[in-house]
Structure formats: structure tokens, C-alpha cells
Short mmCIF file of C-alpha atoms in Angstrom, two decimals:
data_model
loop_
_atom_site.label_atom_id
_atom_site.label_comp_id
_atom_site.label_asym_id
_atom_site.label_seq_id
_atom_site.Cartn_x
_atom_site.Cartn_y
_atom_site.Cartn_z
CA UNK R 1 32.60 -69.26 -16.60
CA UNK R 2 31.92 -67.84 -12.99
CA UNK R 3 32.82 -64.61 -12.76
CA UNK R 4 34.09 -64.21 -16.48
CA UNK R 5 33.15 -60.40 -16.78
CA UNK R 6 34.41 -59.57 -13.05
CA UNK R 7 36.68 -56.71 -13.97
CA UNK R 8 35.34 -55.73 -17.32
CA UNK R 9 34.12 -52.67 -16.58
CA UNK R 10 36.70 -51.02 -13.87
CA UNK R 11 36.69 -47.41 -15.83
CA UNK R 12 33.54 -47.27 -16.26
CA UNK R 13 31.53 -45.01 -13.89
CA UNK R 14 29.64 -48.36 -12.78
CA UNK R 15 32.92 -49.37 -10.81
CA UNK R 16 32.57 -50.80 -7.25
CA UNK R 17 33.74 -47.94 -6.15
CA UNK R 18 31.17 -45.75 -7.82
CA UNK R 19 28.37 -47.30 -7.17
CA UNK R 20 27.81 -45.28 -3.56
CA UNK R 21 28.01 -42.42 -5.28
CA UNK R 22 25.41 -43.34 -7.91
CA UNK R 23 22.99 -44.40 -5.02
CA UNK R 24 22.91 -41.64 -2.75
CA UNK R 25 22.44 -39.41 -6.00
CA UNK R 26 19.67 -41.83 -6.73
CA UNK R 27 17.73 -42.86 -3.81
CA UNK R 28 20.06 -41.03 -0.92
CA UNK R 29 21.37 -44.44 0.22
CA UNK R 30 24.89 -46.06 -0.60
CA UNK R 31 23.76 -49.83 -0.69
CA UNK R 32 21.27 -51.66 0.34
CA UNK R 33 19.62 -50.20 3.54
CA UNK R 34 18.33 -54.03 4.21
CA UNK R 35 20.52 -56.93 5.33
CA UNK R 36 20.37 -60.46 4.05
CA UNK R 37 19.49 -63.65 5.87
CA UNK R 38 23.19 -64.26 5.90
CA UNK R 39 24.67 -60.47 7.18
CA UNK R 40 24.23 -61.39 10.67
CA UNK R 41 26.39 -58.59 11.98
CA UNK R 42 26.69 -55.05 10.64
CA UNK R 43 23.60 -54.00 11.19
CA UNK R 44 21.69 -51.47 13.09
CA UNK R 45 19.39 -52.44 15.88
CA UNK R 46 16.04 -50.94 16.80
CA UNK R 47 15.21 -50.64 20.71
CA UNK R 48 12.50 -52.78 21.83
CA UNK R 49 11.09 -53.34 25.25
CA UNK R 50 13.44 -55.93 25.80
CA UNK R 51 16.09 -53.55 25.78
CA UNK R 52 14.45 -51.63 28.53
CA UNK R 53 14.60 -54.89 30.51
CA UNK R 54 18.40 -55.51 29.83
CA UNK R 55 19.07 -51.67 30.58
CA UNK R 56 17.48 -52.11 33.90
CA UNK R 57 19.80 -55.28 35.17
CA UNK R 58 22.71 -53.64 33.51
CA UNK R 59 21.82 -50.27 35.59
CA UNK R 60 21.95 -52.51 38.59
CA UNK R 61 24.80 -54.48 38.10
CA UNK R 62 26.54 -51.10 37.39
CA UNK R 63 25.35 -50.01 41.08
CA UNK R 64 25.80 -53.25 42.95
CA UNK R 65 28.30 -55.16 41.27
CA UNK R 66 26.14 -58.22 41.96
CA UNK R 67 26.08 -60.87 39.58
CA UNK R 68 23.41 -61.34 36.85
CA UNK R 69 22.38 -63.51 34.76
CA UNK R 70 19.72 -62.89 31.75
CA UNK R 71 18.18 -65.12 29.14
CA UNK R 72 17.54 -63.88 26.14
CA UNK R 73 15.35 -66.48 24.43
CA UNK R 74 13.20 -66.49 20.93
CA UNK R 75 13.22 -68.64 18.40
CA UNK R 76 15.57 -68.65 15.21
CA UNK R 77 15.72 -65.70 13.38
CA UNK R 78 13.76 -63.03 15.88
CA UNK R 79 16.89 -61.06 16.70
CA UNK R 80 18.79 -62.74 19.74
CA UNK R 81 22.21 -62.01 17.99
CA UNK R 82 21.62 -58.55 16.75
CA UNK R 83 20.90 -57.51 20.04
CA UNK R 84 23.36 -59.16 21.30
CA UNK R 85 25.75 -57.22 19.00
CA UNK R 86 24.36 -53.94 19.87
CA UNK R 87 24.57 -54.36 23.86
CA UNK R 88 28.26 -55.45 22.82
CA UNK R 89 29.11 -52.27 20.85
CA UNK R 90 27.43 -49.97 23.69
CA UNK R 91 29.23 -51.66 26.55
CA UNK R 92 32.28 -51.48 25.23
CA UNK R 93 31.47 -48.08 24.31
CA UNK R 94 30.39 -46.83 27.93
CA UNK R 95 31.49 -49.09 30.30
CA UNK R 96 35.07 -50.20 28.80
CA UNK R 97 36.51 -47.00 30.26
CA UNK R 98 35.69 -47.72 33.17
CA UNK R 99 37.43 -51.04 34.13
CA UNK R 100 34.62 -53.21 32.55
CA UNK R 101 35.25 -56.28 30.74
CA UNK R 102 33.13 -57.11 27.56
CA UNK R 103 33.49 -60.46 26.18
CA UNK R 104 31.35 -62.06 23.15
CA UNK R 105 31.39 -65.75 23.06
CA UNK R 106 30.08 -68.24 21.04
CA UNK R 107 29.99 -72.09 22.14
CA UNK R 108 31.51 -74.65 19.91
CA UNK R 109 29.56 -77.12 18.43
CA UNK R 110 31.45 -79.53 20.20
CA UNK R 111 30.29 -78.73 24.13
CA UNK R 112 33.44 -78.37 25.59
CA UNK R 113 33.54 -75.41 28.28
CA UNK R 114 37.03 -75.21 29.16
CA UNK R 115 37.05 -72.70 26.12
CA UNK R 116 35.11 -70.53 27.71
CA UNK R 117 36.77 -69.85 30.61
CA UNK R 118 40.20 -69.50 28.53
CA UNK R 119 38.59 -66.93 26.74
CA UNK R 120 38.26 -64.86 30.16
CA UNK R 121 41.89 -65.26 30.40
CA UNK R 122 42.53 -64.05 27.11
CA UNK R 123 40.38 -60.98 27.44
CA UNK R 124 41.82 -59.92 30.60
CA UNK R 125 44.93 -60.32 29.04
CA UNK R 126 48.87 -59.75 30.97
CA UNK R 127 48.17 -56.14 30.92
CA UNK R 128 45.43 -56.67 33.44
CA UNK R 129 47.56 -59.14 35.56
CA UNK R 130 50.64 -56.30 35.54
CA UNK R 131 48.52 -53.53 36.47
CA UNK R 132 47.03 -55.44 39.62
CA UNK R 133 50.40 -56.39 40.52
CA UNK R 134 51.68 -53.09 40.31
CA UNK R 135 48.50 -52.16 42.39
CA UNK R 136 49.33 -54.75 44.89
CA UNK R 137 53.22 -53.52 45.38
CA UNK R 138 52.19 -49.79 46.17
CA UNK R 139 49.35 -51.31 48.77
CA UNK R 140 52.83 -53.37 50.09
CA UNK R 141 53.99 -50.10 51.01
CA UNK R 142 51.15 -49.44 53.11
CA UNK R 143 51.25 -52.70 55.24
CA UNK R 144 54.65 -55.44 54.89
CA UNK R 145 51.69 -58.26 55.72
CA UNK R 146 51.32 -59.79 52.55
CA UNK R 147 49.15 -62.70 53.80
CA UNK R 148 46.63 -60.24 55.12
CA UNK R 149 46.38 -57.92 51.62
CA UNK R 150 45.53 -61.66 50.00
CA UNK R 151 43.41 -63.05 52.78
CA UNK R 152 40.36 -63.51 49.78
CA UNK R 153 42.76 -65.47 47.91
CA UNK R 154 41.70 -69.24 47.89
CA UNK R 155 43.86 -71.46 45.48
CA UNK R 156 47.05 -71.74 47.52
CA UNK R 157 48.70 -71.73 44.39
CA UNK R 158 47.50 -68.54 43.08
CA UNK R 159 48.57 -67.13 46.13
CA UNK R 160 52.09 -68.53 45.78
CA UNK R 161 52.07 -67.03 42.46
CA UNK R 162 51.09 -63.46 43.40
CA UNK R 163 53.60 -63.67 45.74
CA UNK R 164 56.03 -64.14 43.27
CA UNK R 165 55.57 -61.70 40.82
CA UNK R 166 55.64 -59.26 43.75
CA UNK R 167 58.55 -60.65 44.47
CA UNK R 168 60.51 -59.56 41.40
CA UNK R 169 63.78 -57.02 42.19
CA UNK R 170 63.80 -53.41 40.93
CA UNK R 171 65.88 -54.55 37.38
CA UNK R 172 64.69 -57.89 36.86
CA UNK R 173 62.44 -58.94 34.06
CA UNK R 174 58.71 -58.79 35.65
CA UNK R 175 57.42 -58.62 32.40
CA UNK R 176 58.90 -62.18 31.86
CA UNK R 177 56.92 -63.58 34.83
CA UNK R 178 54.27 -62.10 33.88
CA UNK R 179 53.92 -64.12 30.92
CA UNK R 180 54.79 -67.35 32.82
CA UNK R 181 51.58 -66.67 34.96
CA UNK R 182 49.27 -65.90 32.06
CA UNK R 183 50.52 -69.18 30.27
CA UNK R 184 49.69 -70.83 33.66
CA UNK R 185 46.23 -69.51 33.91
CA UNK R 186 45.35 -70.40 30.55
CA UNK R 187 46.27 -73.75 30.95
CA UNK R 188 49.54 -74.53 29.60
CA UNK R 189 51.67 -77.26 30.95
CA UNK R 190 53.05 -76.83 33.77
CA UNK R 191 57.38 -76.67 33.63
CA UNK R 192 60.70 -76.24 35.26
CA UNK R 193 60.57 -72.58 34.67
CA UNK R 194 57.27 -72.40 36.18
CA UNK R 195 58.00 -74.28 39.21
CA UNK R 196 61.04 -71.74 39.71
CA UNK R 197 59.89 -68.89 38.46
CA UNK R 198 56.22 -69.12 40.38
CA UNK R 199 56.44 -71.75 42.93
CA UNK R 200 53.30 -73.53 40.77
CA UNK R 201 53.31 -77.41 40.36
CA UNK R 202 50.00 -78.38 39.05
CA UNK R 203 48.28 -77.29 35.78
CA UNK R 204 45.14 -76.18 35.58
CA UNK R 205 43.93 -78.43 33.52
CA UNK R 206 40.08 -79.15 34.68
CA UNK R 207 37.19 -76.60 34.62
CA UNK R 208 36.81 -76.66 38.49
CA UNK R 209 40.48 -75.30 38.99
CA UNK R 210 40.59 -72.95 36.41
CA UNK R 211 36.67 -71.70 37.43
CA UNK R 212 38.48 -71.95 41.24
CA UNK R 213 41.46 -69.63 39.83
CA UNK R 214 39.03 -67.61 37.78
CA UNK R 215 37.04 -66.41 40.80
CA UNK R 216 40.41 -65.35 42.78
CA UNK R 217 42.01 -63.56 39.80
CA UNK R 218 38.59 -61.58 39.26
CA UNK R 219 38.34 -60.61 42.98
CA UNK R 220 41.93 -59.88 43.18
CA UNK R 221 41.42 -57.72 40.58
CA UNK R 222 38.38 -55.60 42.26
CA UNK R 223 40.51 -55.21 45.75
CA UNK R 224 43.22 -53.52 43.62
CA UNK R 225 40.70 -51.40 41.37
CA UNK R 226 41.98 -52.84 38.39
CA UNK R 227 38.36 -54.62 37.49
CA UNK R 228 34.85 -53.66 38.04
CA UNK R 229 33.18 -56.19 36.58
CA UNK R 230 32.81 -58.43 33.38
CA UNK R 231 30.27 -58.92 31.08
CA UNK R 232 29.81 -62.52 29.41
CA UNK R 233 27.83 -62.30 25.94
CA UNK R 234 27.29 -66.11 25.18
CA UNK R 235 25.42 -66.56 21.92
CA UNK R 236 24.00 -69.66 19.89
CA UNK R 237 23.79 -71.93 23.53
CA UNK R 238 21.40 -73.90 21.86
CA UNK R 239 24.58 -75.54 20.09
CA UNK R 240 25.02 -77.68 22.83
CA UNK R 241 22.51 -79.59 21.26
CA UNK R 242 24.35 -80.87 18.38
CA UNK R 243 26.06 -83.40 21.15
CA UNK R 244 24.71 -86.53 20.65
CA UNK R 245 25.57 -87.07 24.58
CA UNK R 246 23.36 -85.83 26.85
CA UNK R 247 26.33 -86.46 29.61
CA UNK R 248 28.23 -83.92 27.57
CA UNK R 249 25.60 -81.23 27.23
CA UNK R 250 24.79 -81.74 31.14
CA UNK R 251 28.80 -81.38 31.85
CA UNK R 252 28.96 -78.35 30.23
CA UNK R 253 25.41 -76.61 31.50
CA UNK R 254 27.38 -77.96 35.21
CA UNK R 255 30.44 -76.04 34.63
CA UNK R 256 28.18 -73.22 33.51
CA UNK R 257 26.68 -73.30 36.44
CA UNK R 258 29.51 -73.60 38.71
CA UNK R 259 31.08 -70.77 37.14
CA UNK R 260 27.75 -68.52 37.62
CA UNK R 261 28.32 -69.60 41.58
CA UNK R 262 32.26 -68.95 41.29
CA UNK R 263 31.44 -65.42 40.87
CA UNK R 264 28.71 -64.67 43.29
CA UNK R 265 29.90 -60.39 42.53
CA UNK R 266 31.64 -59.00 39.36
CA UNK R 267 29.83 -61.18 36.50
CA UNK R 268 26.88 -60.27 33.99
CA UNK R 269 26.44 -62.73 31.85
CA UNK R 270 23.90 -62.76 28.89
CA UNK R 271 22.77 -65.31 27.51
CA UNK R 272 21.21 -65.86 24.19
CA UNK R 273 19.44 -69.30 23.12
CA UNK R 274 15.98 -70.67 21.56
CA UNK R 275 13.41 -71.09 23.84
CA UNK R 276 12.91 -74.63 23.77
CA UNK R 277 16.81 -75.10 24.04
CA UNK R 278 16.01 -73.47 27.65
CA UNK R 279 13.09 -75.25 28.65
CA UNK R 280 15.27 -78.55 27.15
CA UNK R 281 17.95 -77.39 29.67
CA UNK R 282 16.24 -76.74 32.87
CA UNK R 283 14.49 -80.18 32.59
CA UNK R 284 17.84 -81.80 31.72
CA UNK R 285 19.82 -79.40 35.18
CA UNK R 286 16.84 -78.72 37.32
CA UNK R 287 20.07 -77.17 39.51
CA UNK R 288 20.26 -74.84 36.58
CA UNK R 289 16.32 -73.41 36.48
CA UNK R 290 17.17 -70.87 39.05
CA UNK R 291 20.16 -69.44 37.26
CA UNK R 292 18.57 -69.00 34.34
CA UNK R 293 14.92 -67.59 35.81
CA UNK R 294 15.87 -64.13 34.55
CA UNK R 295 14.24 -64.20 30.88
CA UNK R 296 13.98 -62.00 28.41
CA UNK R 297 12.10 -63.05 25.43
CA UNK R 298 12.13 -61.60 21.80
CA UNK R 299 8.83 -62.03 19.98
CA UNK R 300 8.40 -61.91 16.37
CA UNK R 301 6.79 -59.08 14.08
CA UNK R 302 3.36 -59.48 14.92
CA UNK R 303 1.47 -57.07 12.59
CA UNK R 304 1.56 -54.81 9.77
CA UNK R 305 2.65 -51.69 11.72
CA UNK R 306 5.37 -53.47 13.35
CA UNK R 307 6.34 -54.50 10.08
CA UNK R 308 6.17 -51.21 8.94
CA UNK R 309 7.85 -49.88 11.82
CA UNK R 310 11.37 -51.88 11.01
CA UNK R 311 10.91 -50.91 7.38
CA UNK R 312 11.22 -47.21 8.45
CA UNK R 313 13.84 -47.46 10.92
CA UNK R 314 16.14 -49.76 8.52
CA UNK R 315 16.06 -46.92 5.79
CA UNK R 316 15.91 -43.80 7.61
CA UNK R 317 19.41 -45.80 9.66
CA UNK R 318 20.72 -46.21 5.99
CA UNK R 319 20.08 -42.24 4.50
CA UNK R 320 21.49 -41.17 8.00
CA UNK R 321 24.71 -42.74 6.97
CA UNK R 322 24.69 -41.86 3.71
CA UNK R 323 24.38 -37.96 4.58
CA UNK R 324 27.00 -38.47 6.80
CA UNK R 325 29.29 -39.90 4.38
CA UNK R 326 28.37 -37.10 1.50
CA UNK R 327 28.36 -34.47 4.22
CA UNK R 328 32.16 -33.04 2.56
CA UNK R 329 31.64 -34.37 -0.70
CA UNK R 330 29.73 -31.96 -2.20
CA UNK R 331 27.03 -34.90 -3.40
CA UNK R 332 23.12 -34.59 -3.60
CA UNK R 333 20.78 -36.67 -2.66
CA UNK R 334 18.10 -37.98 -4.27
CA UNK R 335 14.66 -38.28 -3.76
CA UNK R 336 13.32 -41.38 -5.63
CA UNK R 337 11.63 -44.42 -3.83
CA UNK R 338 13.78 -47.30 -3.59
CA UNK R 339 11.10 -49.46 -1.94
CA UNK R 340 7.27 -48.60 -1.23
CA UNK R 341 5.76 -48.80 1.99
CA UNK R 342 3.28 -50.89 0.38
CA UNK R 343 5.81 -53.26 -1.20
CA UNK R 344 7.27 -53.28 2.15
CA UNK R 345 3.06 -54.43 3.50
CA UNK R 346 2.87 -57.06 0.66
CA UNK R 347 6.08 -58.99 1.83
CA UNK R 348 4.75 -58.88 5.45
CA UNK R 349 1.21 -60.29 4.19
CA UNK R 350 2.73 -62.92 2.24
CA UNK R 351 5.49 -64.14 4.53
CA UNK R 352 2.68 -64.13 7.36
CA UNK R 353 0.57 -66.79 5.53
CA UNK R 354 3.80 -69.04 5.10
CA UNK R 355 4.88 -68.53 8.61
CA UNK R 356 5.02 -71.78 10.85
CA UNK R 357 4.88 -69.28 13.90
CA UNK R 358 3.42 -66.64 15.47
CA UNK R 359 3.79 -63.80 13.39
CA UNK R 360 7.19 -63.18 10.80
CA UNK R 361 10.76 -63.76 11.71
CA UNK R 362 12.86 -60.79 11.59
CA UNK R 363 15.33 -62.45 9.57
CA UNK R 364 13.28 -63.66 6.77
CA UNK R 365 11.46 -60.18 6.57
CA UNK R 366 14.49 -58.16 6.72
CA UNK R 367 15.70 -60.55 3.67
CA UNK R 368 12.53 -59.98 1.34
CA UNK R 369 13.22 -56.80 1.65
CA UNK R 370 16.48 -57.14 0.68
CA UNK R 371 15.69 -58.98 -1.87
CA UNK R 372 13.04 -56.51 -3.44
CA UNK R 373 15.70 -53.30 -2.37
CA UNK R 374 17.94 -54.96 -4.50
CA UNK R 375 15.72 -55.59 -7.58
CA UNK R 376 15.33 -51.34 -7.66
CA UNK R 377 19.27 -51.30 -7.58
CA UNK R 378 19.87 -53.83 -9.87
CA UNK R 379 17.41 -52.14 -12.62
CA UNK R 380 18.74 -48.78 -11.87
CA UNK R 381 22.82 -49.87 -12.33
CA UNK R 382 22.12 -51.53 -15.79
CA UNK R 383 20.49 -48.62 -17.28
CA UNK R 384 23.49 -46.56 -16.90
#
């Protein structure tokens, strides 16, 4: 039976919850230091040049606030998505703070973008809209000339609906309105309580109006200080491909592009995908070649240092932890091997005469190694 013996063995000192102990003690890790072809998150991330390259266009857009837009191309399995994770962690670590946006997206199978662009909503949230509303009323203070504070506004009916939730009397329920607007934006019907409420009669209801109300909710958010800019992490664009319409995949790369051109200031958008996927693309848009000139591109693990190299940094990542977590708890480490730098040059040698590319995929090597990490583990648990 699957699982039969499960729970057998919960007081034992082999429990789940044991077994981090009996590591560290062991080989000074908790687990395995190496992830799996299927962990695809969770993981540390070693700098590479690309990174330098990203850091530079994210220095820039920090100092300009003039939109970007990088490529980050390889094929499966080099690392697009784990450094995609880690520039996700450290922007939201750094530049959060500070009125950034950071939102990680990945495309449905089905190419549809209008998902996309609701997901800006939804990041930005009501809390954003309230605070820039609030920002707008004290600036109404200033200057009674209402017209003239939203001059950069284009959708009349954005407009009309700014107006209105600055329109809301010391006691009445802004929050309320608030809500009505968001619900708008994201592109909910349009009813009788919206009409009254916010003087809006259409829905948005097709990417260029929501794109259209995208760029003047972004830029209404910089004049008020509320917003300094939003970073797009789209992931896996190569999905598009799974339409068996090429009309469909060219809709969406359109939107994508008129969305890039929306926001001429405030956007950095990264964007991860297999390199033939973009060389598919730009033949498909030619419009679109330009956009997405800005590459980046991941290569694989080329040679035996390398190799070596990503064996280090994924233990010495793994016994950091580990001392972290046994810094109060009185534990030891110890000092056996779990895995050979040798063992760790065999797997590289053989997966390198398989290989059906240049060099070894990150994925599959990080995987071996799991796979051999785990043997040690699995040998040293059943002896105890």
C-alpha cells in the first residue's frame, strides 16, 4: 500500500522533525543543500554577469524613471526563473519602501492579456487609489482648479471618476467609492451605482481601454508621489506558444506592446522566455523587435570549474543556514562529506556527453546532485 508505514515511526528519533537535527550533527546541513528538477523556487541564486547587466538598467531606471524593457532569454532549464525569483525578492526588499511596485507574472497557457493588466490593478490595490486621492485633496487646497491639477489625465472617464471620489463630504463613506472605482478598473460591469456614484458609463472591457486607463492611473499616481515606478516580472512567455493561433499569440505580443508604449516613464518590465520563442516573436511582430532589443542571455555550465563553482556555492548557501538555525540551539556540526567534489566532476562529465546543447543545463545538474546528496542521506537515516 502507498504510504503504509507513513507514521510508524513518529517517537522515534528519526521523526520528520528530527531529521535537521541529525543532519547538521552529521554533515552541518539540515536537508538537502541541492534542489530537484521540480523545486523551482526556494532556492538560492548565484550572481552571474547577467546580473551585473540587470543591476545596471535597474540603477537607471531608479535614476530616470524611464521605461525599460529587458529580455532575459536561454533555453529551458539554464536559470531564467531563478533569477527571476531573486531580482523579485531584492526589489521588493529595497525598492518596495520606496513607492515601487513589484509584480511577478506568469502568462496563461491560454494567451489572453487582459490578465495581465488586471493583475496591475490588483497589485496596486484601493490602498494605492486612497492614498493618491488623499494626495490630490491636500494639493486642492493649494489651487480650487481641479481641471488644471488633472490636465495629464486622458480617459475622460477617469477624470470624471477622480473627480468624484474627491468629491466625497467630510462624513460620507469614501472608502465605499473607493471600492466602486477599483471594481471599475478591474473590469467589472459597469452599474447603476457606478453611474451615480462615479459618473462612469462604459466598462472597461478591452485591453486598449484598460492599457488607456492603466497609463493615467500610473501617472496620476507619480504627480501625487504615491508611485515611483513598477516593475513587471513576466516569466514562461514562451507559453504563448501553446496557441494553436498565430492571430492569438500576435494579439497578445500587440497588447504587449501597446502597453510597453502606454507607459513611455514608470515601467521596468523583465522579461523571461527561450530564445527561439524570441527570435519566433520578432519575426511573427517585427513592430515588436525594438522593444525587446534589450537582451540578456543566460548560458549554460560550460566547464568543469563552472560546474564546480555552483557545487560550492549551493553547499556553502546550505551550512550558512544551517549555522544560523543551530546558532541558539546549542547543536554541533559535523564535519563529514556529504558529496565529493569529484562526485560532483563525474556528474558534470557524464551529463556533458548526453547534453543536446552547449554545455549542461543548470537544472538537470543541480538535480544529479540532488539525486547523489540524497543517496548519502538516505544511507545515513537507515543506519540509525
Amino acid at each position: 500500500m502507498p504510504l503504509e508505514n507513513l507514521f510508524t515511526n513518529e517517537e522515534t528519533t528519526n521523526a520528520p522533525e528530527e531529521q535537521p537535527k541529525l543532519l547538521y550533527k552529521k554533515f552541518g546541513v539540515l536537508s538537502n543543500p541541492f534542489p530537484s528538477a521540480g523545486q523551482t523556487s526556494g532556492h538560492p541564486h548565484m550572481s552571474t554577469q547577467a546580473d551585473k547587466q540587470v543591476d545596471d538598467a535597474v540603477k537607471t531606471f531608479y535614476s530616470d524613471r524611464k521605461s525599460h524593457v529587458i529580455s532575459i532569454t536561454a533555453s529551458q532549464g539554464i536559470g531564467k526563473t531563478n533569477l527571476l525569483n531573486a531580482y523579485e525578492n531584492a526589489l521588493r526588499e529595497k525598492l518596495s519602501p520606496q513607492g515601487f511596485f513589484v509584480i511577478r507574472y506568469v502568462p496563461d497557457p491560454e494567451p489572453f492579456f487582459d490578465p495581465l493588466i488586471r493583475s496591475i490593478f490588483e497589485n496596486l490595490g484601493e490602498d494605492y487609489l486612497r492614498r493618491s486621492i488623499n494626495a490630490l485633496a491636500k494639493k486642492k487646497q493649494e489651487t480650487d482648479d481641479i481641471d488644471k491639477l488633472l490636465d495629464f489625465i486622458r480617459m475622460s472617464e477617469i477624470k470624471t471618476m477622480l473627480k468624484a471620489l474627491l468629491e466625497v463630504k467630510p462624513g460620507q463613506k469614501l472608502n465605499e467609492r473607493i471600492s466602486l472605482a477599483y471594481q471599475w478598473l478591474l473590469g467589472l460591469p459597469v452599474r447603476k451605482i457606478h453611474q451615480t456614484e462615479l459618473g462612469v458609463n462604459f466598462r472597461l472591457d478591452t485591453v486598449e481601454a484598460k492599457t488607456r486607463a492603466l497609463r493615467d492611473i500610473v501617472f496620476f499616481g507619480s504627480e501625487m508621489k504615491t508611485l515611483e515606478g513598477i516593475f513587471i516580472l513576466l516569466d514562461e512567455l514562451e507559453k504563448q506558444d501553446f496557441s494553436l493561433s498565430k492571430t492569438i499569440v500576435l494579439r497578445y505580443l500587440s497588447a504587449l506592446r501597446a502597453l510597453i508604449d502606454a507607459l513611455p516613464k514608470y515601467l521596468f518590465l523583465m522579461v523571461a522566455l527561450t530564445t527561439d520563442a524570441l527570435d519566433r516573436y520578432r519575426e511573427m511582430l517585427p513592430a515588436i523587435r525594438g522593444r525587446l532589443a534589450n537582451e540578456v542571455q543566460l548560458s549554460s555550465i560550460r566547464n568543469e570549474d563552472e560546474a564546480v563553482k555552483l557545487f560550492r556555492f549551493y553547499l556553502e548557501q546550505a551550512k550558512m543556514e544551517a549555522r544560523n538555525f543551530a546558532q541558539d540551539k546549542q547543536l554541533q556540526a559535523g564535519s563529514d562529506v556529504l558529496l565529493h567534489e569529484d562526485s560532483a566532476r563525474l556528474l558534470f562529465h557524464q551529463l556533458l556527453k548526453g547534453s543536446n546543447i552547449q554545455g549542461v543545463r543548470q537544472r538537470d545538474y543541480l538535480n544529479a546532485l540532488y539525486d547523489k546528496a540524497n543517496e548519502s542521506i538516505t544511507k545515513y537515516l537507515e543506519k540509525l
